[in-house]
Amino acid sequence: MDRMLPPRYDPTEVEPRILAFWEEQDLWRCNPRSGKPPFSIVIPPPNITGRLHLGHNLVYTLQDLLIRYKRMAGFEACWFPGTDHAGIATQNVVERALAREGVTRQDLGRDGFVRRVWEWKERYGNEIIDQLRVLGCSCDWSRQRFTLDPGLSRAVTLAFVRLHEEGLLYRGDYMIHWCPRCGTALSDIEVEHEEVDGHLYFVRYPLKGGGHVTVATTRPETMLGDTGVAVNPRDERHRHLIGKTAVLPLLNRRLPIVGAEEVDPEFGTGVLKITPGHDPLDREIGKRYGLPTVDILNSDGTINAHGGPFAGLDRFAAREEVVVRLKAAGFLEKVVPYRHAVGHCQRCRTRVEPRVSTQWFMRMKPLAEPAIAAVREGRIQFVPERWAKVYFDWLTGIRDWCISRQLWWGHRIPAWYGPDGEAFVAHDREGARRLARERYGEEVPLRQDEDVLDTWFSSALWPFSVMGWPERTAELDVFYPTSVLVTAFDILFFWVARMVMMGLHFMDEVPFREVLITPFIVDEHGRKMSRSRGNMIDALEVKESHGMDALRFTMAQSSTKGREMRVSMRQLDEARNFENKLWNMARFILANTADLPPTAELDGRPLAPEDRWIRSRLSWLVEKVRTELDRYNFHLASDALYHFAWHELCDWYLELAKLRLGGEDVEARATCQLVLREALGIVIRLLHPFMPFLTEE
Ligand SMILES: [Zn+2]
């Protein structure tokens, strides 16, 4: 720094200029062949529909901090960036845009719709990346990937084909969660259960030969799919009913009464209506007794032809209509208020329906076992450690993963079907044709699966697909496994656990050595931030008011290892004040050392007691910041820097230095200048990962 600094630090002027400088210099391109020890991070790829919120900010700030710190410490530090195609989320956004034009995706057809989504992606899909750049993220942008780009799509197809060959994928009719708004199946973890105030309807089912039984249900419209009635054989009140036949009101379907241990005598009347098409337990019981499975829903949640007179009604309208008719015909015994958990689509908040449907599934047990072992044996470490328990709990009880989605935006499933419905899984249509010829002995028309894969399927391959897998690349040799994954807790199951499983399966090695789970951000009173509450801190507004460095420093300073971390505007103000303090300190030191020859050395000069003191504090600080960053104690590292710079360097040393700087003794003055220059250099370097813009300036 050989120029005078302006009197006031203005981040809105400095930050964009520094950013342009960095990008022009192309400083973050990494070289797998440099011979330096590697340090690597893969970015949690933000959705192309995303907008940077404070939670993202935290995750990306900490990653950038680590990358800059390691880069300065002599590592070949590579941060792999990219974005996620975000199947349902993106399809929803584009469908909403089309709706404003009065067009549906069906109007456009599959190819036309997918083209529209690509156009949307070209226009808006990079906004989130621009926001990361503005934050100062020092990714190797030359390596930016997209989960639907040709290379990653090839990786997805290959993974699917291999898993299929290994017997880890299967297709069949199973109970899944169906979102009628999105028109697709969902995996278990894409459904969020919420307590709602509903009703319990008590309905009389007449018995053939006289009398009746009463069943209780929260979803009376599902009776349209009933194919049986069950009681617990140990239930004295009801066991005489086993073997008799009930008659379904309104539809007059005959329902055999069966005995099943799973029936809870405490629920309702202890008599259970069996709806194998729309309830997992009923499906089990129905299978055991050969009761037919009747799916009463169309994919949009309206009732289909199985619903007789109710066909065409929306499921909720059908519920009302069923209740009205039951009441009119004297079948409705009573209705009582009932609070119960109902599943909602994570993407659109619509109530989901359990439904039997033909889908692809991944067998998870054999994949979960090595993933559990990797953490148990310490090959992957969770920070904070308590997250390992959450991880074990989920993996131990894991169920098969429904991976097919009835969407158009995503990786289309590489399966083709022959005329008899036989599936041929191959890398491409040609491969499927070969398999089909072998089977049928002749050319037959093949039809590709209409479905796409769950967006998390490609995300699970991310740590090695971004490095060029399935090719054997120098990047994979050097940077895999990555050093640390930094992520929020809410994608522990969606993403982290699945990456571990896929990494171990395809690479025979964990995808990362450590997983740093960031705390959940709350406001200064410990309340969740939300738009409706008005306590949101908008990252992009903060950029204008305080600058990104202030935000980054606040993020680091608040990032404890608790479950939650509090962030307030007051902290941002303090960080902004700290910047000014640093700025003034730098101005003072530069102004007072301007006449010092660059070659002057501190070695061999007699030191004043305060020189020895501040230099010993500096060595302590260097050690402290390193130790705390190595332990991911960002708050302790930033606190140490803050207190040293403000209270020791500025409040004490600078004040004492003024005597010698203004004194007559030329040698004493030079010594003091040298100590000041050294201190400034060290503080600036230590602060750089936290406040890259200010320190670069
Ligand atoms: Zn939905």
XYZ file of C-alpha atoms and ligand atoms in Angstrom:
698
model
C 0.000 0.000 0.000
C 1.846 3.012 -1.172
C -0.963 5.487 -1.387
C -2.821 7.488 1.210
C -6.169 6.080 2.253
C -9.250 8.286 2.058
C -10.518 9.471 5.448
C -13.632 7.309 5.453
C -14.066 3.666 4.528
C -16.947 3.240 2.107
C -17.736 -0.421 1.421
C -20.246 0.391 -1.314
C -17.436 1.978 -3.287
C -14.635 -0.416 -2.352
C -16.349 -3.815 -2.530
C -17.418 -3.786 -6.197
C -14.007 -2.464 -7.222
C -12.139 -5.183 -5.311
C -14.487 -7.799 -6.722
C -13.731 -6.694 -10.271
C -10.024 -6.762 -9.457
C -10.192 -10.332 -8.118
C -12.123 -11.604 -11.095
C -9.791 -9.924 -13.534
C -6.788 -11.513 -11.819
C -8.416 -14.965 -11.884
C -6.796 -15.677 -8.521
C -8.783 -18.682 -7.442
C -8.185 -21.066 -10.281
C -6.586 -24.094 -8.712
C -4.135 -26.539 -10.095
C -4.332 -30.199 -9.102
C -0.719 -30.637 -10.197
C 0.813 -27.880 -8.065
C 2.257 -30.349 -5.574
C 0.914 -28.326 -2.645
C -1.117 -30.186 -0.033
C -4.750 -30.196 -1.201
C -7.670 -28.648 0.607
C -11.047 -28.914 -1.077
C -14.683 -28.107 -0.531
C -17.656 -28.747 -2.784
C -20.300 -26.080 -2.512
C -23.791 -27.123 -1.491
C -25.170 -26.264 -4.932
C -27.859 -23.616 -4.528
C -31.086 -24.078 -6.476
C -31.248 -22.058 -9.654
C -34.483 -20.644 -8.253
C -32.697 -19.573 -5.080
C -32.171 -16.179 -3.563
C -29.442 -15.618 -1.034
C -30.839 -15.524 2.491
C -29.008 -15.224 5.765
C -28.724 -18.993 6.220
C -26.989 -19.349 2.842
C -24.840 -16.439 3.759
C -23.586 -18.180 6.839
C -22.826 -21.437 5.033
C -21.006 -19.709 2.182
C -19.157 -17.226 4.385
C -17.706 -20.000 6.518
C -16.646 -21.969 3.451
C -14.979 -18.953 1.936
C -13.284 -18.200 5.218
C -11.821 -21.698 5.352
C -10.767 -21.645 1.713
C -9.012 -18.280 2.048
C -7.387 -19.306 5.301
C -6.033 -22.539 3.813
C -4.961 -20.853 0.598
C -2.938 -18.339 2.620
C -1.495 -21.182 4.676
C 0.050 -22.727 1.565
C -2.583 -25.271 0.574
C -3.856 -25.859 -2.944
C -7.308 -24.790 -1.841
C -10.057 -25.560 -4.306
C -13.675 -24.633 -3.865
C -15.904 -26.326 -6.448
C -18.980 -24.225 -7.292
C -22.199 -25.031 -9.110
C -25.961 -24.981 -9.103
C -28.752 -27.511 -8.755
C -31.544 -27.895 -11.316
C -33.994 -28.334 -8.402
C -36.633 -30.479 -10.130
C -39.928 -29.620 -8.469
C -38.946 -26.127 -7.343
C -37.939 -24.977 -10.818
C -40.801 -26.721 -12.569
C -43.192 -24.949 -10.177
C -41.658 -21.536 -10.847
C -41.917 -21.934 -14.611
C -45.434 -23.371 -14.386
C -46.502 -20.331 -12.380
C -44.983 -18.030 -14.993
C -46.837 -19.937 -17.719
C -50.080 -19.729 -15.758
C -49.853 -15.936 -15.949
C -49.859 -16.329 -19.735
C -52.803 -18.707 -19.464
C -50.724 -21.672 -20.630
C -50.192 -25.053 -18.962
C -47.221 -27.333 -19.386
C -49.535 -29.856 -21.044
C -50.327 -27.227 -23.696
C -46.634 -26.982 -24.521
C -45.943 -30.703 -24.375
C -42.886 -32.234 -22.782
C -40.244 -30.940 -25.203
C -41.728 -27.470 -25.437
C -41.990 -27.187 -21.679
C -38.442 -28.376 -21.042
C -37.223 -25.846 -23.623
C -39.054 -23.131 -21.703
C -37.382 -24.163 -18.455
C -33.962 -24.032 -20.103
C -34.769 -20.530 -21.361
C -35.790 -19.551 -17.866
C -32.559 -21.037 -16.521
C -30.440 -19.107 -19.032
C -32.120 -15.894 -17.935
C -32.423 -16.245 -14.183
C -30.452 -19.336 -13.210
C -27.234 -17.447 -12.591
C -28.609 -14.824 -10.230
C -27.796 -16.916 -7.210
C -24.213 -17.331 -8.444
C -23.922 -13.574 -8.911
C -25.022 -13.170 -5.311
C -22.302 -15.566 -4.170
C -19.717 -13.564 -6.073
C -20.896 -10.369 -4.431
C -20.486 -12.013 -1.046
C -16.839 -12.472 -1.991
C -16.881 -16.252 -2.448
C -13.494 -17.251 -3.795
C -14.640 -20.314 -5.728
C -12.733 -21.581 -8.719
C -15.390 -20.223 -11.073
C -13.797 -21.933 -14.055
C -15.089 -25.180 -12.542
C -18.704 -24.145 -12.185
C -21.071 -27.056 -12.856
C -24.807 -27.565 -13.180
C -26.524 -30.796 -12.165
C -28.188 -31.082 -15.590
C -25.137 -30.280 -17.687
C -24.013 -33.054 -20.070
C -21.192 -34.352 -17.871
C -23.253 -34.598 -14.729
C -26.183 -36.080 -16.640
C -23.875 -38.799 -17.908
C -22.769 -39.477 -14.329
C -26.407 -39.781 -13.266
C -27.245 -42.248 -16.035
C -24.195 -44.332 -15.283
C -24.988 -44.415 -11.573
C -28.568 -45.476 -12.296
C -27.507 -48.247 -14.671
C -24.933 -49.584 -12.222
C -27.237 -49.506 -9.235
C -29.802 -51.328 -11.338
C -27.306 -53.993 -12.419
C -26.350 -54.452 -8.784
C -29.955 -55.067 -7.817
C -30.172 -51.892 -5.763
C -33.005 -50.402 -7.814
C -36.442 -51.867 -8.365
C -39.748 -50.754 -9.764
C -43.137 -51.663 -8.441
C -46.479 -50.688 -6.935
C -45.982 -49.297 -3.469
C -47.531 -46.797 -1.142
C -45.960 -43.395 -1.680
C -46.849 -39.821 -0.775
C -48.577 -38.077 -3.637
C -48.721 -34.298 -4.050
C -51.835 -33.515 -6.115
C -50.634 -29.981 -6.855
C -47.183 -30.991 -8.053
C -48.673 -34.117 -9.626
C -45.838 -36.323 -8.476
C -44.712 -38.887 -5.960
C -42.507 -37.617 -3.131
C -39.965 -39.322 -0.910
C -40.715 -39.722 2.789
C -38.515 -36.799 3.749
C -40.106 -34.428 1.251
C -43.252 -34.609 3.352
C -43.618 -32.438 6.427
C -46.084 -33.518 9.059
C -48.115 -30.865 10.786
C -50.747 -31.117 13.465
C -54.099 -29.919 12.159
C -57.549 -29.600 13.691
C -59.678 -32.091 11.827
C -62.601 -34.361 12.543
C -63.148 -37.986 13.247
C -66.176 -39.308 11.384
C -68.020 -42.347 12.759
C -69.737 -44.178 9.913
C -72.072 -47.178 10.062
C -71.397 -49.999 7.661
C -74.404 -52.351 7.467
C -73.726 -56.055 7.905
C -75.074 -58.556 5.434
C -77.829 -60.331 7.255
C -78.625 -57.439 9.570
C -76.993 -55.140 12.074
C -74.001 -52.883 11.455
C -70.460 -52.031 12.510
C -69.196 -48.511 13.058
C -65.823 -47.410 11.693
C -64.002 -44.162 12.447
C -61.984 -42.197 9.889
C -60.451 -38.758 9.424
C -60.767 -39.017 5.639
C -64.335 -40.196 4.906
C -63.873 -39.830 1.123
C -61.350 -42.677 1.195
C -64.236 -45.065 1.900
C -64.724 -44.993 -1.863
C -61.600 -47.155 -1.990
C -62.555 -49.551 0.817
C -62.265 -53.237 0.025
C -62.545 -54.724 3.492
C -63.040 -54.237 7.220
C -60.670 -55.457 9.943
C -60.877 -56.054 13.694
C -58.301 -57.238 16.180
C -58.827 -60.979 16.778
C -58.023 -60.423 20.463
C -60.722 -57.797 20.806
C -63.583 -59.482 22.694
C -66.079 -56.930 21.435
C -65.523 -57.581 17.763
C -63.894 -60.918 17.099
C -67.227 -62.612 16.346
C -67.419 -60.400 13.238
C -64.471 -62.080 11.504
C -65.682 -63.931 8.424
C -68.828 -61.866 8.055
C -69.443 -59.354 5.283
C -70.169 -55.650 5.546
C -71.680 -53.505 2.831
C -70.057 -50.216 1.866
C -72.603 -47.392 2.145
C -73.256 -45.295 -0.975
C -71.432 -47.746 -3.284
C -72.865 -51.053 -2.013
C -69.509 -52.827 -2.359
C -69.174 -56.057 -0.359
C -66.451 -55.883 2.267
C -65.115 -59.048 3.898
C -64.376 -58.642 7.615
C -60.923 -59.970 8.504
C -58.845 -60.290 11.668
C -55.564 -58.378 11.960
C -53.335 -57.991 15.018
C -52.304 -54.494 13.893
C -55.770 -53.052 14.443
C -55.618 -50.748 17.448
C -58.669 -51.488 19.642
C -58.208 -48.060 21.251
C -58.653 -46.082 18.047
C -62.232 -45.103 17.202
C -64.482 -48.100 17.712
C -61.771 -50.691 17.200
C -63.206 -51.524 13.777
C -60.978 -50.475 10.898
C -62.077 -49.817 7.349
C -59.486 -51.210 4.946
C -58.422 -48.915 2.091
C -55.400 -50.639 0.547
C -55.019 -47.931 -2.114
C -54.550 -45.087 0.354
C -53.163 -46.273 3.653
C -49.904 -48.137 4.285
C -51.239 -50.314 7.114
C -54.391 -51.150 5.149
C -52.188 -52.064 2.219
C -50.343 -54.616 4.387
C -53.537 -56.135 5.728
C -55.161 -56.072 2.296
C -52.233 -57.940 0.730
C -52.398 -60.635 3.401
C -56.063 -61.325 2.674
C -55.985 -60.739 -1.073
C -58.215 -57.675 -0.848
C -58.075 -55.606 -4.047
C -56.268 -52.274 -4.095
C -58.441 -49.484 -5.447
C -56.875 -46.125 -6.255
C -59.664 -43.553 -6.164
C -57.597 -40.527 -7.187
C -56.584 -38.892 -10.417
C -53.122 -37.353 -10.344
C -54.576 -33.882 -9.673
C -56.386 -35.044 -6.551
C -59.845 -35.358 -8.099
C -61.837 -38.557 -7.653
C -61.648 -41.028 -10.539
C -64.220 -43.481 -11.897
C -63.810 -45.801 -8.899
C -65.622 -43.139 -6.896
C -68.897 -43.745 -8.755
C -71.178 -40.724 -8.364
C -68.336 -38.707 -6.836
C -66.065 -38.996 -9.867
C -64.674 -35.661 -11.017
C -64.987 -33.947 -7.637
C -61.893 -32.597 -5.938
C -60.901 -34.717 -2.925
C -62.050 -32.078 -0.419
C -65.340 -31.427 -2.227
C -65.813 -35.190 -2.365
C -65.304 -35.364 1.390
C -68.110 -32.870 1.977
C -70.377 -34.572 -0.504
C -69.737 -38.018 0.981
C -70.535 -36.698 4.452
C -73.758 -35.029 3.264
C -74.960 -38.209 1.616
C -73.975 -40.422 4.544
C -75.890 -38.149 6.835
C -78.950 -38.042 4.593
C -79.011 -41.827 4.390
C -78.567 -42.234 8.142
C -75.078 -43.787 8.019
C -73.288 -40.985 9.850
C -73.308 -41.749 13.555
C -71.352 -38.755 14.834
C -68.519 -36.351 14.064
C -66.030 -35.297 16.749
C -63.188 -32.775 16.618
C -59.856 -34.519 16.214
C -56.328 -33.148 16.149
C -53.925 -35.212 14.091
C -50.770 -35.024 11.999
C -51.209 -34.521 8.268
C -48.442 -34.683 5.664
C -47.767 -31.629 3.505
C -45.646 -31.247 0.393
C -42.369 -29.621 1.350
C -42.379 -27.622 -1.889
C -45.923 -26.291 -2.145
C -47.529 -26.915 1.269
C -50.368 -28.904 -0.329
C -51.747 -31.822 1.672
C -50.306 -35.027 0.327
C -52.221 -38.270 -0.127
C -50.863 -41.727 0.572
C -51.405 -43.576 -2.663
C -50.300 -46.833 -4.249
C -48.456 -46.106 -7.412
C -45.837 -47.576 -9.769
C -42.469 -46.033 -8.944
C -38.736 -46.686 -8.897
C -37.108 -47.294 -5.526
C -33.571 -47.557 -4.218
C -32.785 -50.265 -1.673
C -31.271 -48.301 1.161
C -30.323 -50.847 3.818
C -27.256 -52.226 2.008
C -26.107 -48.674 1.217
C -26.755 -47.363 4.713
C -24.620 -49.917 6.523
C -21.237 -48.747 5.168
C -22.374 -45.137 5.679
C -23.044 -45.835 9.346
C -19.689 -47.589 9.705
C -17.801 -44.666 8.128
C -18.970 -42.310 10.854
C -18.676 -44.857 13.660
C -15.092 -45.583 12.685
C -14.247 -41.889 12.542
C -13.551 -41.727 8.817
C -16.098 -38.913 8.778
C -16.441 -36.575 11.701
C -19.428 -34.429 12.497
C -18.853 -30.980 13.969
C -20.614 -30.501 16.374
C -20.435 -34.164 17.248
C -24.048 -34.455 18.390
C -25.211 -34.527 14.761
C -23.745 -38.006 14.408
C -26.569 -39.322 16.570
C -29.224 -37.753 14.350
C -27.456 -39.270 11.358
C -27.336 -42.749 12.933
C -30.980 -42.603 13.962
C -32.130 -41.862 10.456
C -29.865 -44.355 8.718
C -30.692 -47.150 11.138
C -34.410 -46.871 10.475
C -34.072 -45.968 6.804
C -36.720 -47.033 4.318
C -36.326 -47.485 0.588
C -36.092 -44.261 -1.355
C -38.743 -43.459 -3.933
C -36.583 -41.887 -6.656
C -39.010 -41.396 -9.560
C -40.910 -38.157 -10.000
C -43.786 -37.465 -12.361
C -42.153 -34.287 -13.611
C -40.590 -33.159 -16.846
C -37.688 -31.083 -15.534
C -34.873 -33.366 -14.469
C -32.869 -36.431 -15.447
C -35.204 -38.690 -17.388
C -35.048 -42.264 -16.132
C -32.909 -44.403 -18.471
C -35.426 -47.251 -18.684
C -37.298 -48.354 -21.796
C -40.307 -50.663 -21.848
C -41.176 -53.387 -24.298
C -44.731 -54.139 -25.483
C -45.261 -56.461 -22.500
C -44.049 -53.843 -20.009
C -40.624 -55.427 -19.475
C -38.075 -52.762 -18.430
C -34.674 -52.411 -20.125
C -32.260 -50.168 -18.274
C -29.352 -48.897 -20.356
C -27.148 -45.874 -20.993
C -29.189 -44.933 -24.049
C -31.961 -46.082 -26.362
C -29.498 -48.078 -28.475
C -28.374 -50.040 -25.425
C -31.975 -50.713 -24.468
C -32.699 -51.889 -28.035
C -29.869 -54.415 -27.811
C -31.218 -55.790 -24.547
C -34.729 -55.951 -25.990
C -33.518 -57.800 -29.106
C -31.867 -60.400 -26.914
C -35.075 -60.952 -25.067
C -37.638 -60.902 -27.867
C -35.407 -62.140 -30.706
C -36.607 -59.266 -32.890
C -36.966 -55.487 -33.025
C -39.863 -54.242 -30.942
C -41.106 -50.729 -30.291
C -39.705 -49.346 -27.039
C -41.155 -46.583 -24.914
C -38.936 -44.589 -22.544
C -40.003 -44.075 -18.945
C -41.825 -40.739 -18.705
C -40.530 -39.962 -15.230
C -37.466 -38.088 -14.035
C -35.293 -38.749 -11.018
C -35.651 -37.072 -7.657
C -33.462 -33.995 -7.796
C -31.496 -35.323 -4.807
C -30.315 -38.303 -6.831
C -27.898 -36.109 -8.789
C -27.012 -34.123 -5.663
C -25.925 -37.351 -3.986
C -23.233 -37.804 -6.656
C -22.089 -34.166 -6.466
C -18.736 -34.519 -4.627
C -17.314 -36.737 -7.362
C -19.437 -35.778 -10.360
C -18.215 -32.151 -10.100
C -14.675 -33.483 -10.382
C -15.410 -35.259 -13.642
C -16.486 -38.765 -12.580
C -16.873 -41.272 -14.251
C -13.648 -40.164 -15.961
C -10.523 -40.688 -13.871
C -9.410 -37.098 -13.507
C -6.483 -35.403 -11.797
C -9.059 -33.534 -9.708
C -10.465 -36.780 -8.324
C -6.973 -38.041 -7.552
C -6.000 -34.919 -5.672
C -9.160 -33.362 -4.251
C -11.325 -36.404 -3.437
C -12.229 -37.003 -0.635
C -12.895 -33.360 0.033
C -11.665 -31.866 3.281
C -14.865 -30.603 4.812
C -18.513 -30.178 3.944
C -20.204 -27.098 5.373
C -23.976 -27.217 5.379
C -27.161 -26.417 7.249
C -28.793 -29.156 9.324
C -32.011 -29.308 7.305
C -30.395 -31.242 4.457
C -28.643 -33.811 6.628
C -30.892 -36.603 5.285
C -31.726 -35.189 1.868
C -28.141 -34.660 0.975
C -25.349 -35.363 3.462
C -26.258 -38.970 4.283
C -26.960 -39.806 0.648
C -23.621 -38.351 -0.478
C -21.885 -40.575 2.042
C -23.728 -43.631 0.710
C -23.051 -42.839 -2.947
C -19.451 -41.803 -2.314
C -18.683 -45.051 -0.547
C -20.512 -47.045 -3.182
C -19.030 -45.531 -6.330
C -15.679 -44.180 -5.133
C -15.060 -46.696 -2.376
C -14.138 -43.738 -0.211
C -15.982 -41.184 1.921
C -16.858 -37.930 0.107
C -15.544 -35.688 2.905
C -13.524 -36.055 6.094
C -15.539 -33.665 8.183
C -19.067 -32.314 8.139
C -19.576 -28.925 9.711
C -23.244 -28.332 10.473
C -24.025 -24.645 10.888
C -26.392 -23.355 13.556
C -29.875 -22.109 12.840
C -30.088 -18.312 12.653
C -32.544 -16.562 14.957
C -33.044 -12.909 15.830
C -31.628 -11.165 18.909
C -34.556 -12.403 21.022
C -34.100 -15.988 19.906
C -37.092 -15.957 17.560
C -37.153 -17.509 14.137
C -36.705 -14.935 11.398
C -39.659 -14.608 9.087
C -41.061 -12.116 6.669
C -44.404 -12.017 8.455
C -42.730 -11.208 11.768
C -40.726 -8.422 10.158
C -37.471 -9.500 11.809
C -35.747 -10.750 8.669
C -32.298 -9.454 7.872
C -31.987 -9.250 4.111
C -28.459 -10.023 2.968
C -28.729 -7.867 -0.125
C -30.009 -4.887 1.851
C -27.169 -5.321 4.329
C -24.752 -5.176 1.425
C -25.982 -1.648 0.719
C -26.192 -0.493 4.328
C -23.192 -2.178 5.961
C -21.208 -3.924 3.256
C -20.451 -7.600 2.835
C -17.391 -7.576 5.096
C -19.518 -6.454 8.026
C -21.990 -9.215 7.274
C -19.242 -11.808 6.947
C -17.613 -10.733 10.186
C -20.959 -10.860 11.988
C -21.614 -14.343 10.621
C -18.244 -15.581 11.826
C -18.594 -13.904 15.194
C -22.031 -15.406 15.816
C -21.125 -18.849 14.592
C -20.869 -20.803 17.808
C -21.411 -24.522 18.058
C -24.858 -24.179 19.558
C -28.016 -25.224 17.780
C -28.959 -21.621 17.218
C -27.096 -18.407 16.702
C -28.443 -14.932 17.220
C -27.918 -12.207 14.676
C -29.031 -8.611 15.073
C -28.632 -5.289 13.344
C -26.708 -4.126 16.413
C -23.974 -6.674 15.665
C -23.806 -5.494 12.089
C -23.415 -1.931 13.338
C -20.617 -3.074 15.627
C -18.891 -4.865 12.776
C -19.231 -1.717 10.709
C -17.676 0.309 13.558
C -14.892 -2.211 13.764
C -14.199 -1.680 10.075
C -13.928 2.047 10.680
C -11.618 1.458 13.604
C -9.389 -0.741 11.448
C -9.489 1.782 8.669
C -8.415 4.608 10.945
C -5.717 2.438 12.461
C -4.364 1.595 9.009
C -4.478 5.247 7.970
C -2.609 6.276 11.088
C 0.055 3.621 10.675
C 0.543 4.246 6.965
C 0.737 7.999 7.475
C 3.295 7.583 10.244
C 5.459 5.026 8.484
C 5.506 6.687 5.075
C 9.129 7.773 5.462
C 10.314 4.325 6.556
C 12.500 2.650 3.915
C 10.909 -0.634 2.780
C 14.187 -2.464 3.424
C 14.460 -1.400 7.065
C 14.665 -4.381 9.433
C 13.545 -4.825 12.984
C 16.220 -7.422 13.769
C 18.933 -6.329 16.169
C 17.243 -3.139 17.268
C 16.755 -2.488 20.970
C 13.049 -2.851 21.766
C 11.020 -0.826 24.219
C 8.984 -2.818 26.785
C 5.749 -1.989 24.934
C 7.302 -3.313 21.690
C 8.127 -6.596 23.358
C 4.646 -6.743 24.826
C 2.762 -6.101 21.584
C 4.991 -8.504 19.658
C 4.356 -11.275 22.161
C 0.645 -10.513 21.900
C 0.946 -10.747 18.121
C 2.506 -14.210 18.272
C -0.228 -15.243 20.661
C -2.859 -13.899 18.254
C -1.437 -15.743 15.251
C -1.468 -18.996 17.197
C -4.919 -18.344 18.619
C -6.569 -17.589 15.269
C -4.992 -20.659 13.667
C -5.980 -22.969 16.478
C -9.548 -21.742 16.611
C -10.029 -21.860 12.837
C -8.645 -25.392 12.748
C -11.323 -26.301 15.291
C -14.041 -24.393 13.406
C -14.395 -21.994 16.339
C -15.050 -19.031 14.080
C -16.523 -16.989 16.915
C -13.422 -17.385 19.097
C -11.053 -16.523 16.249
C -12.987 -13.398 15.297
C -13.388 -12.311 18.922
C -9.643 -12.610 19.454
C -8.973 -10.475 16.395
C -11.549 -7.914 17.405
C -10.238 -7.498 20.931
C -6.612 -7.480 19.957
C -7.011 -4.904 17.200
C -9.318 -2.651 19.146
C -8.227 -2.893 22.751
C -4.573 -3.795 22.614
C -3.216 -2.424 19.373
C -5.342 0.714 19.046
C -6.126 1.592 22.665
C -2.690 0.869 24.091
C 0.123 0.447 21.656
C -0.891 3.186 19.254
C -1.317 5.625 22.122
C 2.103 4.767 23.546
C 3.662 4.901 20.085
C 2.612 8.502 19.598
C 5.342 9.581 22.040
C 8.172 8.043 20.040
C 6.673 8.895 16.654
C 6.571 12.556 17.637
C 9.916 12.461 19.492
C 13.428 13.555 18.561
C 15.102 10.134 18.794
C 15.362 8.977 15.154
C 16.330 5.401 15.992
C 13.551 4.958 18.558
C 11.101 6.367 16.048
C 12.237 3.909 13.345
C 11.924 0.962 15.732
C 8.411 1.975 16.623
C 7.538 2.405 12.946
C 8.841 -1.075 12.184
C 6.779 -2.644 14.946
C 3.709 -0.808 13.698
C 4.272 -1.969 10.146
C 4.719 -5.535 11.317
C 1.581 -5.406 13.465
C -0.521 -3.960 10.660
C 0.701 -6.614 8.238
C -0.134 -9.457 10.599
C -3.554 -8.151 11.584
C -4.511 -7.530 7.963
C -3.440 -11.023 6.927
C -5.240 -12.676 9.816
C -8.364 -10.670 9.109
C -8.330 -11.288 5.388
C -10.451 -14.474 5.422
C -13.037 -12.656 7.548
C -13.041 -9.298 5.774
C -11.519 -9.860 2.359
C -12.620 -6.577 0.800
C -11.342 -4.182 3.452
C -8.068 -6.025 3.931
C -7.450 -6.262 0.198
C -7.925 -2.507 -0.085
Zn -46.442 -30.121 -3.983
